Every structure is written in C-alpha cells, then in structure tokens.
Amino acid sequence: MSSDPTPITYKDAGVDIDAGEALVERIAPAAKATRRPGADADLGGFGGLFDLKAAGYTDPVLVASTDGVGTKLKIAIDTGHYDGLGQDLVAMCVNDIVVQGAEPLFFLDYYASGKLNVDAAAKIVEGIARACKDSGCALIGGETAEMPGLYAPHDFDLAGFSVGAVERGAILPKTAAMRAGDVLIGVGSSGVHSNGFSLVRRVVERLGLSYESCATFANPSTLGEALLTPTRLYVLSGLAAIKTGGIKGLAHITGGGLTENTPRALPAGLDAEIDLGAWTMPGVFAWLARAAAIPADEMLRTFNCGIGLVAVAAPERADAVLDAFRSHGDAPYVIGSLVPGEGEAKVRYRGKLKL
C-alpha cells in the first residue's frame, strides 16, 4: 500500500469536470433552438420535461426508440470528421418513430469518451440539435461521460433515445387494411446511412485503401467523406405522406436491408414483390458490390441499397403519397406491390440491382 501523501483529484484520474461544464455551456444555444410546443429545451435539470397536452394530443400513445451510430464512428474517429454524426444518431431513432405513424417529440443523447474533446463533442451535439430541429423534435437533455480506462483517449461512443406520440387511431401499420395490389413506394437513401459499416470497413481494409483516398464513386470527395454522408431524415416527409390518408404502413430500412425490414410492416398472407430495377442506387453500393464481389442477396440483407424507407400505399392515393415525399425533397419510386403469400410475410424480388 502506497504511503504517498500527495493529494489526487478527479482530473488527475482522467476526468475533467470543467471540460464537461464547458461543453454544456457551449451546446445550450443549440438545444434551445429546438424549442417546440410541449418543451422549452432548457438543459441542466435532472430530467427533461415534456407536456403532451401543450403539444395538442388528446388520446396519445407514446412511441420510443433508442439506437446508436455503430462502427461508422470508427471512420469518423480515424478521419476527424464529426459533423454528420449528430444527424446519423437522430435519424436512426426518429425514423423508427415516424414509421409507427408517430411524431417525434423529444430526444436525449449519450456521449461517452475516454477523454472529453470539447470541440469534437460540441460539433456532434450541435449536429444532433440541427437534426432534431429538422425533425420538429426538441433536444431536452443528455449525458456526457468521461471514462478513462474503458475507452481509449481518442475513442467515443454515441447513443440516442427519442419519444414520440401518435393518436390511438392513427398507429401504423394498418395491417388489417392491407390488400394485394397495394403499392410499394421506396424513398431514396443518401447512401449507406448507419448500418453495415463493419462490412464497409472490411472492404476498405481488403482493398488497402485510406479514408483519404479519392472516392471513385463520388469524386472529388475522399472515401472517408463519402462514407460519412449522414443518414437521411424521413420525419417531415413521412408525416406529410401520412396526412394524405394513403399510407397503410411504413418500414425504415436499416440493418437487415429490404429483405428483413419490409416484412415487419406487413401482415401474414401478404408478400412484398419488389422490382430491383425500379430505382437508381447511390454509387457507393455498386462500388462495394464490385470491389468485394458481394452477392446481390447479401447486399439486400445488409445495406439499404438506395431505399431508406418503404411505404405501403393504397393504389388510388399513391400519386398523392409520391407528391408528399417529393415536396419535402425526397426521391420516391414505385418499386412494387403487395401480392398474396403464405404464412409470414416475406420479400420476393424480380429483376436485378443496377450495380
């Protein structure tokens, strides 16, 4: 047992309380900018408050979602590009909420690091605030943890948690209303989004490339910049499409791709028949498939392959749904329809991916 009488502080142990307070002070204006009915977005309390009555709900059901950014973080850490991570984190949560027919109301984040880098953390949280504002969602709190010994000094992790609300009669999917012949509308993605990056990183490693290499599929961007393209937010466009009255179900295409996620919005006895030639994929997917000889079925169950959201629409309202997505800057495509099936819903593909 040491007899050294020298005093030791929390900072000596690797945790800088002053840095944490500096971060809270810096991000407070960004959080306040997300103020909306039901939340005043002030930070500093032990818990975040939200008033459902003030938000205008009469018989609400709460919808909650939590997620992270996955190993996409490693590319950001290796390149020092952090600006898009906040949107990635928010999108992975709020997109899961809107597909239930719900409006995201508030968001909380968790940022854990080995040594707090105030500038990097502020960029990320400011990105979170921007994405929340773009989704009509209040950033009402969060947590920053400095954990030396658990994380390497330059490593960090992100997690997010969002809560939304939907009036009881508007919950999606409306599987009882689905019929063979209902139209499948795919909404374009911005790229890989935030799933499949363990495979992406393995491909980059196998090819012996640097993240500073030129992205041949997105010249003049570097490979790191292209791969860090933020996940698209589908909240405002999704809510607008729901308001047309033509939406029977929505699926957020994340890990598991079209193959695993589309059936989650369908009832037993109906399959999704998807035409793989109905849309043009971002170049990153053709690059991945060709560079590593990834089979089409593996692409479709790992990546979104250019479709970040799938809507099941009544045929007579399909044009209105397409217009709603377009009016918010999205690129929607009619990619197929529901067809009779047997047992649990599944996806049937026809045609080939445009690789």
GROMACS .gro file of C-alpha atoms in nm:
model
  355
    1MET     CA    1   0.000   0.000   0.000
    2SER     CA    2   0.140   0.339  -0.108
    3SER     CA    3   0.215   0.598   0.160
    4ASP     CA    4   0.243   0.885  -0.089
    5PRO     CA    5   0.057   1.177   0.077
    6THR     CA    6   0.022   1.380  -0.245
    7PRO     CA    7  -0.347   1.475  -0.296
    8ILE     CA    8  -0.512   1.328  -0.603
    9THR     CA    9  -0.806   1.484  -0.788
   10TYR     CA   10  -1.072   1.359  -1.028
   11LYS     CA   11  -0.882   1.540  -1.306
   12ASP     CA   12  -0.566   1.350  -1.211
   13ALA     CA   13  -0.769   1.031  -1.263
   14GLY     CA   14  -0.859   1.144  -1.615
   15VAL     CA   15  -1.199   1.310  -1.570
   16ASP     CA   16  -1.220   1.685  -1.633
   17ILE     CA   17  -1.538   1.828  -1.476
   18ASP     CA   18  -1.456   2.176  -1.610
   19ALA     CA   19  -1.447   2.041  -1.966
   20GLY     CA   20  -1.789   1.884  -1.916
   21GLU     CA   21  -1.933   2.212  -1.790
   22ALA     CA   22  -1.774   2.397  -2.083
   23LEU     CA   23  -1.945   2.157  -2.323
   24VAL     CA   24  -2.288   2.210  -2.163
   25GLU     CA   25  -2.244   2.586  -2.184
   26ARG     CA   26  -2.141   2.566  -2.550
   27ILE     CA   27  -2.428   2.343  -2.664
   28ALA     CA   28  -2.704   2.521  -2.468
   29PRO     CA   29  -2.792   2.765  -2.752
   30ALA     CA   30  -2.821   2.475  -2.999
   31ALA     CA   31  -3.055   2.289  -2.765
   32LYS     CA   32  -3.269   2.598  -2.708
   33ALA     CA   33  -3.308   2.635  -3.084
   34THR     CA   34  -3.505   2.307  -3.086
   35ARG     CA   35  -3.781   2.451  -2.863
   36ARG     CA   36  -4.130   2.335  -2.964
   37PRO     CA   37  -4.479   2.320  -2.804
   38GLY     CA   38  -4.450   2.095  -2.501
   39ALA     CA   39  -4.080   2.154  -2.435
   40ASP     CA   40  -3.873   2.460  -2.355
   41ALA     CA   41  -3.542   2.281  -2.432
   42ASP     CA   42  -3.356   2.418  -2.127
   43LEU     CA   43  -3.067   2.197  -2.017
   44GLY     CA   44  -2.935   2.131  -1.669
   45GLY     CA   45  -3.216   1.958  -1.484
   46PHE     CA   46  -3.201   1.600  -1.363
   47GLY     CA   47  -3.462   1.502  -1.620
   48GLY     CA   48  -3.618   1.650  -1.931
   49LEU     CA   49  -3.984   1.753  -1.919
   50PHE     CA   50  -4.243   1.733  -2.195
   51ASP     CA   51  -4.608   1.841  -2.178
   52LEU     CA   52  -4.824   1.625  -2.408
   53LYS     CA   53  -5.129   1.844  -2.353
   54ALA     CA   54  -4.939   2.151  -2.468
   55ALA     CA   55  -4.837   1.957  -2.778
   56GLY     CA   56  -5.202   1.918  -2.869
   57TYR     CA   57  -5.268   1.548  -2.809
   58THR     CA   58  -5.600   1.416  -2.679
   59ASP     CA   59  -5.560   1.035  -2.669
   60PRO     CA   60  -5.190   0.975  -2.735
   61VAL     CA   61  -4.990   0.655  -2.742
   62LEU     CA   62  -4.620   0.703  -2.677
   63VAL     CA   63  -4.363   0.551  -2.913
   64ALA     CA   64  -3.999   0.520  -2.803
   65SER     CA   65  -3.683   0.432  -2.991
   66THR     CA   66  -3.316   0.406  -2.900
   67ASP     CA   67  -3.012   0.347  -3.121
   68GLY     CA   68  -2.652   0.438  -3.194
   69VAL     CA   69  -2.434   0.501  -3.497
   70GLY     CA   70  -2.242   0.173  -3.491
   71THR     CA   71  -1.893   0.130  -3.631
   72LYS     CA   72  -1.940   0.426  -3.864
   73LEU     CA   73  -1.794   0.604  -3.562
   74LYS     CA   74  -1.454   0.445  -3.632
   75ILE     CA   75  -1.436   0.616  -3.970
   76ALA     CA   76  -1.523   0.950  -3.809
   77ILE     CA   77  -1.261   0.896  -3.539
   78ASP     CA   78  -0.996   0.795  -3.794
   79THR     CA   79  -1.066   1.096  -4.020
   80GLY     CA   80  -1.160   1.358  -3.761
   81HIS     CA   81  -1.485   1.435  -3.948
   82TYR     CA   82  -1.765   1.457  -3.690
   83ASP     CA   83  -2.019   1.697  -3.840
   84GLY     CA   84  -2.266   1.438  -3.973
   85LEU     CA   85  -2.271   1.203  -3.675
   86GLY     CA   86  -2.536   1.401  -3.489
   87GLN     CA   87  -2.779   1.362  -3.778
   88ASP     CA   88  -2.694   0.992  -3.801
   89LEU     CA   89  -2.783   0.944  -3.437
   90VAL     CA   90  -3.110   1.135  -3.453
   91ALA     CA   91  -3.218   0.976  -3.781
   92MET     CA   92  -3.168   0.623  -3.654
   93CYS     CA   93  -3.413   0.695  -3.374
   94VAL     CA   94  -3.672   0.932  -3.519
   95ASN     CA   95  -3.708   0.743  -3.847
   96ASP     CA   96  -3.810   0.440  -3.641
   97ILE     CA   97  -4.074   0.652  -3.469
   98VAL     CA   98  -4.235   0.803  -3.779
   99VAL     CA   99  -4.288   0.462  -3.937
  100GLN     CA  100  -4.528   0.388  -3.650
  101GLY     CA  101  -4.730   0.690  -3.759
  102ALA     CA  102  -4.593   0.897  -3.471
  103GLU     CA  103  -4.445   1.244  -3.444
  104PRO     CA  104  -4.107   1.252  -3.263
  105LEU     CA  105  -4.144   1.488  -2.968
  106PHE     CA  106  -3.814   1.489  -2.784
  107PHE     CA  107  -3.463   1.346  -2.791
  108LEU     CA  108  -3.186   1.277  -2.543
  109ASP     CA  109  -2.828   1.182  -2.627
  110TYR     CA  110  -2.549   0.995  -2.450
  111TYR     CA  111  -2.185   1.072  -2.536
  112ALA     CA  112  -1.915   0.859  -2.370
  113SER     CA  113  -1.542   0.908  -2.423
  114GLY     CA  114  -1.202   0.820  -2.286
  115LYS     CA  115  -1.104   1.187  -2.271
  116LEU     CA  116  -1.355   1.461  -2.346
  117ASN     CA  117  -1.269   1.664  -2.653
  118VAL     CA  118  -1.497   1.965  -2.615
  119ASP     CA  119  -1.469   2.076  -2.978
  120ALA     CA  120  -1.547   1.731  -3.120
  121ALA     CA  121  -1.830   1.670  -2.873
  122ALA     CA  122  -1.979   2.014  -2.941
  123LYS     CA  123  -1.981   1.951  -3.318
  124ILE     CA  124  -2.164   1.625  -3.262
  125VAL     CA  125  -2.422   1.768  -3.021
  126GLU     CA  126  -2.476   2.072  -3.241
  127GLY     CA  127  -2.541   1.827  -3.525
  128ILE     CA  128  -2.789   1.646  -3.302
  129ALA     CA  129  -2.968   1.975  -3.235
  130ARG     CA  130  -2.985   2.062  -3.606
  131ALA     CA  131  -3.132   1.721  -3.689
  132CYS     CA  132  -3.381   1.750  -3.404
  133LYS     CA  133  -3.493   2.091  -3.532
  134ASP     CA  134  -3.523   1.950  -3.885
  135SER     CA  135  -3.746   1.675  -3.742
  136GLY     CA  136  -3.963   1.903  -3.525
  137CYS     CA  137  -3.818   1.732  -3.220
  138ALA     CA  138  -3.691   1.902  -2.901
  139LEU     CA  139  -3.348   1.819  -2.761
  140ILE     CA  140  -3.439   1.825  -2.393
  141GLY     CA  141  -3.134   1.671  -2.231
  142GLY     CA  142  -2.849   1.425  -2.248
  143GLU     CA  143  -2.546   1.289  -2.070
  144THR     CA  144  -2.172   1.322  -2.124
  145ALA     CA  145  -1.948   1.063  -1.961
  146GLU     CA  146  -1.570   1.066  -1.945
  147MET     CA  147  -1.443   0.714  -1.873
  148PRO     CA  148  -1.066   0.677  -1.892
  149GLY     CA  149  -0.957   0.316  -1.892
  150LEU     CA  150  -1.278   0.196  -2.051
  151TYR     CA  151  -1.230   0.390  -2.376
  152ALA     CA  152  -0.901   0.478  -2.545
  153PRO     CA  153  -0.823   0.853  -2.517
  154HIS     CA  154  -0.949   0.940  -2.867
  155ASP     CA  155  -1.239   0.694  -2.878
  156PHE     CA  156  -1.601   0.774  -2.801
  157ASP     CA  157  -1.945   0.621  -2.838
  158LEU     CA  158  -2.288   0.767  -2.905
  159ALA     CA  159  -2.637   0.658  -2.817
  160GLY     CA  160  -2.969   0.832  -2.854
  161PHE     CA  161  -3.321   0.799  -2.721
  162SER     CA  162  -3.634   0.955  -2.864
  163VAL     CA  163  -4.001   0.955  -2.769
  164GLY     CA  164  -4.289   1.036  -3.000
  165ALA     CA  165  -4.666   1.028  -2.984
  166VAL     CA  166  -4.949   0.922  -3.211
  167GLU     CA  167  -5.323   0.944  -3.161
  168ARG     CA  168  -5.451   0.597  -3.081
  169GLY     CA  169  -5.648   0.555  -3.404
  170ALA     CA  170  -5.355   0.654  -3.627
  171ILE     CA  171  -5.098   0.392  -3.527
  172LEU     CA  172  -4.913   0.227  -3.817
  173PRO     CA  173  -4.901  -0.023  -3.973
  174LYS     CA  174  -5.267  -0.075  -4.050
  175THR     CA  175  -5.219  -0.437  -4.145
  176ALA     CA  176  -5.590  -0.522  -4.141
  177ALA     CA  177  -5.643  -0.269  -4.422
  178MET     CA  178  -5.368  -0.406  -4.647
  179ARG     CA  179  -5.465  -0.584  -4.966
  180ALA     CA  180  -5.293  -0.750  -5.261
  181GLY     CA  181  -5.234  -0.475  -5.515
  182ASP     CA  182  -5.136  -0.210  -5.261
  183VAL     CA  183  -4.846  -0.008  -5.399
  184LEU     CA  184  -4.493  -0.020  -5.255
  185ILE     CA  185  -4.316   0.315  -5.267
  186GLY     CA  186  -3.944   0.326  -5.195
  187VAL     CA  187  -3.790   0.654  -5.079
  188GLY     CA  188  -3.429   0.713  -5.177
  189SER     CA  189  -3.147   0.696  -4.924
  190SER     CA  190  -2.847   0.929  -4.904
  191GLY     CA  191  -2.603   0.637  -4.905
  192VAL     CA  192  -2.507   0.364  -4.661
  193HIS     CA  193  -2.676   0.553  -4.372
  194SER     CA  194  -2.560   0.393  -4.043
  195ASN     CA  195  -2.577   0.016  -4.098
  196GLY     CA  196  -2.334  -0.236  -4.240
  197PHE     CA  197  -2.017  -0.043  -4.160
  198SER     CA  198  -1.834  -0.343  -4.020
  199LEU     CA  199  -1.854  -0.486  -4.373
  200VAL     CA  200  -1.773  -0.147  -4.531
  201ARG     CA  201  -1.461  -0.111  -4.318
  202ARG     CA  202  -1.357  -0.467  -4.402
  203VAL     CA  203  -1.386  -0.388  -4.775
  204VAL     CA  204  -1.173  -0.074  -4.736
  205GLU     CA  205  -0.914  -0.275  -4.543
  206ARG     CA  206  -0.908  -0.556  -4.800
  207LEU     CA  207  -0.854  -0.308  -5.084
  208GLY     CA  208  -0.567  -0.146  -4.894
  209LEU     CA  209  -0.728   0.196  -4.921
  210SER     CA  210  -0.702   0.500  -4.696
  211TYR     CA  211  -1.001   0.708  -4.598
  212GLU     CA  212  -0.813   0.995  -4.761
  213SER     CA  213  -0.817   0.809  -5.093
  214CYS     CA  214  -1.036   0.951  -5.369
  215ALA     CA  215  -1.387   0.806  -5.369
  216THR     CA  216  -1.412   0.689  -5.730
  217PHE     CA  217  -1.792   0.674  -5.694
  218ALA     CA  218  -1.819   1.029  -5.553
  219ASN     CA  219  -1.528   1.224  -5.700
  220PRO     CA  220  -1.389   1.468  -5.579
  221SER     CA  221  -1.479   1.356  -5.226
  222THR     CA  222  -1.242   1.145  -5.024
  223LEU     CA  223  -1.352   0.794  -4.933
  224GLY     CA  224  -1.399   0.898  -4.571
  225GLU     CA  225  -1.613   1.200  -4.662
  226ALA     CA  226  -1.833   0.994  -4.893
  227LEU     CA  227  -1.885   0.711  -4.646
  228LEU     CA  228  -1.973   0.960  -4.371
  229THR     CA  229  -2.266   1.106  -4.568
  230PRO     CA  230  -2.535   1.149  -4.298
  231THR     CA  231  -2.841   0.927  -4.269
  232ARG     CA  232  -3.144   1.086  -4.432
  233LEU     CA  233  -3.422   1.217  -4.208
  234TYR     CA  234  -3.768   1.098  -4.313
  235VAL     CA  235  -3.980   1.259  -4.042
  236LEU     CA  236  -4.132   1.563  -4.211
  237SER     CA  237  -4.180   1.388  -4.545
  238GLY     CA  238  -4.317   1.079  -4.374
  239LEU     CA  239  -4.568   1.279  -4.170
  240ALA     CA  240  -4.674   1.466  -4.483
  241ALA     CA  241  -4.728   1.136  -4.665
  242ILE     CA  242  -4.932   1.004  -4.373
  243LYS     CA  243  -5.153   1.314  -4.387
  244THR     CA  244  -5.257   1.225  -4.743
  245GLY     CA  245  -5.458   0.938  -4.598
  246GLY     CA  246  -5.296   0.695  -4.837
  247ILE     CA  247  -5.038   0.530  -4.610
  248LYS     CA  248  -5.116   0.186  -4.468
  249GLY     CA  249  -4.767   0.107  -4.343
  250LEU     CA  250  -4.405   0.227  -4.338
  251ALA     CA  251  -4.076   0.043  -4.293
  252HIS     CA  252  -3.742   0.204  -4.205
  253ILE     CA  253  -3.472   0.016  -4.399
  254THR     CA  254  -3.182  -0.031  -4.160
  255GLY     CA  255  -2.972  -0.336  -4.065
  256GLY     CA  256  -3.117  -0.635  -4.247
  257GLY     CA  257  -3.191  -0.428  -4.556
  258LEU     CA  258  -3.506  -0.454  -4.765
  259THR     CA  259  -3.516  -0.828  -4.711
  260GLU     CA  260  -3.558  -0.820  -4.334
  261ASN     CA  261  -3.722  -0.482  -4.270
  262THR     CA  262  -4.002  -0.462  -4.526
  263PRO     CA  263  -4.193  -0.764  -4.386
  264ARG     CA  264  -4.200  -0.601  -4.040
  265ALA     CA  265  -4.476  -0.369  -4.169
  266LEU     CA  266  -4.682  -0.645  -4.336
  267PRO     CA  267  -4.940  -0.899  -4.219
  268ALA     CA  268  -4.914  -1.273  -4.265
  269GLY     CA  269  -5.052  -1.384  -4.600
  270LEU     CA  270  -4.918  -1.086  -4.800
  271ASP     CA  271  -4.571  -1.064  -4.953
  272ALA     CA  272  -4.383  -0.765  -5.092
  273GLU     CA  273  -4.290  -0.808  -5.458
  274ILE     CA  274  -4.009  -0.564  -5.536
  275ASP     CA  275  -3.868  -0.476  -5.877
  276LEU     CA  276  -3.493  -0.431  -5.828
  277GLY     CA  277  -3.465  -0.226  -6.146
  278ALA     CA  278  -3.714   0.039  -6.033
  279TRP     CA  279  -3.462   0.280  -5.881
  280THR     CA  280  -3.105   0.401  -5.924
  281MET     CA  281  -2.875   0.331  -5.632
  282PRO     CA  282  -2.612   0.574  -5.499
  283GLY     CA  283  -2.274   0.479  -5.646
  284VAL     CA  284  -2.134   0.359  -5.314
  285PHE     CA  285  -2.338   0.038  -5.336
  286ALA     CA  286  -2.212  -0.060  -5.682
  287TRP     CA  287  -1.860   0.017  -5.562
  288LEU     CA  288  -1.898  -0.207  -5.258
  289ALA     CA  289  -2.055  -0.492  -5.454
  290ARG     CA  290  -1.792  -0.490  -5.728
  291ALA     CA  291  -1.489  -0.421  -5.509
  292ALA     CA  292  -1.559  -0.714  -5.275
  293ALA     CA  293  -1.769  -0.940  -5.501
  294ILE     CA  294  -2.061  -0.913  -5.257
  295PRO     CA  295  -2.356  -1.118  -5.390
  296ALA     CA  296  -2.684  -0.936  -5.455
  297ASP     CA  297  -2.871  -1.128  -5.184
  298GLU     CA  298  -2.605  -1.029  -4.930
  299MET     CA  299  -2.625  -0.665  -5.041
  300LEU     CA  300  -3.005  -0.671  -4.999
  301ARG     CA  301  -2.994  -0.814  -4.645
  302THR     CA  302  -2.704  -0.596  -4.526
  303PHE     CA  303  -2.748  -0.250  -4.681
  304ASN     CA  304  -3.044  -0.029  -4.775
  305CYS     CA  305  -2.923  -0.043  -5.139
  306GLY     CA  306  -3.058   0.305  -5.207
  307ILE     CA  307  -3.401   0.275  -5.043
  308GLY     CA  308  -3.417   0.413  -4.689
  309LEU     CA  309  -3.793   0.395  -4.639
  310VAL     CA  310  -4.071   0.178  -4.786
  311ALA     CA  311  -4.434   0.289  -4.782
  312VAL     CA  312  -4.737   0.068  -4.840
  313ALA     CA  313  -4.994   0.288  -5.012
  314ALA     CA  314  -5.350   0.249  -5.132
  315PRO     CA  315  -5.336   0.244  -5.517
  316GLU     CA  316  -5.583   0.532  -5.554
  317ARG     CA  317  -5.372   0.751  -5.321
  318ALA     CA  318  -5.027   0.653  -5.449
  319ASP     CA  319  -4.980   0.971  -5.655
  320ALA     CA  320  -5.062   1.188  -5.353
  321VAL     CA  321  -4.811   0.995  -5.143
  322LEU     CA  322  -4.542   1.032  -5.410
  323ASP     CA  323  -4.611   1.407  -5.430
  324ALA     CA  324  -4.587   1.441  -5.050
  325PHE     CA  325  -4.241   1.285  -5.045
  326ARG     CA  326  -4.125   1.491  -5.344
  327SER     CA  327  -4.249   1.813  -5.186
  328HIS     CA  328  -4.004   1.758  -4.899
  329GLY     CA  329  -3.705   1.693  -5.126
  330ASP     CA  330  -3.718   1.313  -5.121
  331ALA     CA  331  -3.684   1.088  -5.426
  332PRO     CA  332  -3.970   0.833  -5.418
  333TYR     CA  333  -4.009   0.542  -5.659
  334VAL     CA  334  -4.286   0.291  -5.718
  335ILE     CA  335  -4.088  -0.027  -5.652
  336GLY     CA  336  -4.355  -0.295  -5.644
  337SER     CA  337  -4.675  -0.411  -5.482
  338LEU     CA  338  -4.823  -0.649  -5.229
  339VAL     CA  339  -4.906  -0.995  -5.359
  340PRO     CA  340  -5.078  -1.295  -5.199
  341GLY     CA  341  -4.845  -1.510  -4.991
  342GLU     CA  342  -4.843  -1.800  -4.749
  343GLY     CA  343  -4.752  -1.773  -4.383
  344GLU     CA  344  -4.527  -1.495  -4.254
  345ALA     CA  345  -4.471  -1.205  -4.491
  346LYS     CA  346  -4.154  -1.204  -4.699
  347VAL     CA  347  -3.995  -1.016  -4.987
  348ARG     CA  348  -3.995  -1.154  -5.340
  349TYR     CA  349  -3.751  -0.991  -5.581
  350ARG     CA  350  -3.770  -0.962  -5.958
  351GLY     CA  351  -3.513  -0.815  -6.190
  352LYS     CA  352  -3.159  -0.723  -6.092
  353LEU     CA  353  -2.997  -0.446  -5.891
  354LYS     CA  354  -2.845  -0.173  -6.105
  355LEU     CA  355  -2.488  -0.238  -5.996
   0.00000   0.00000   0.00000
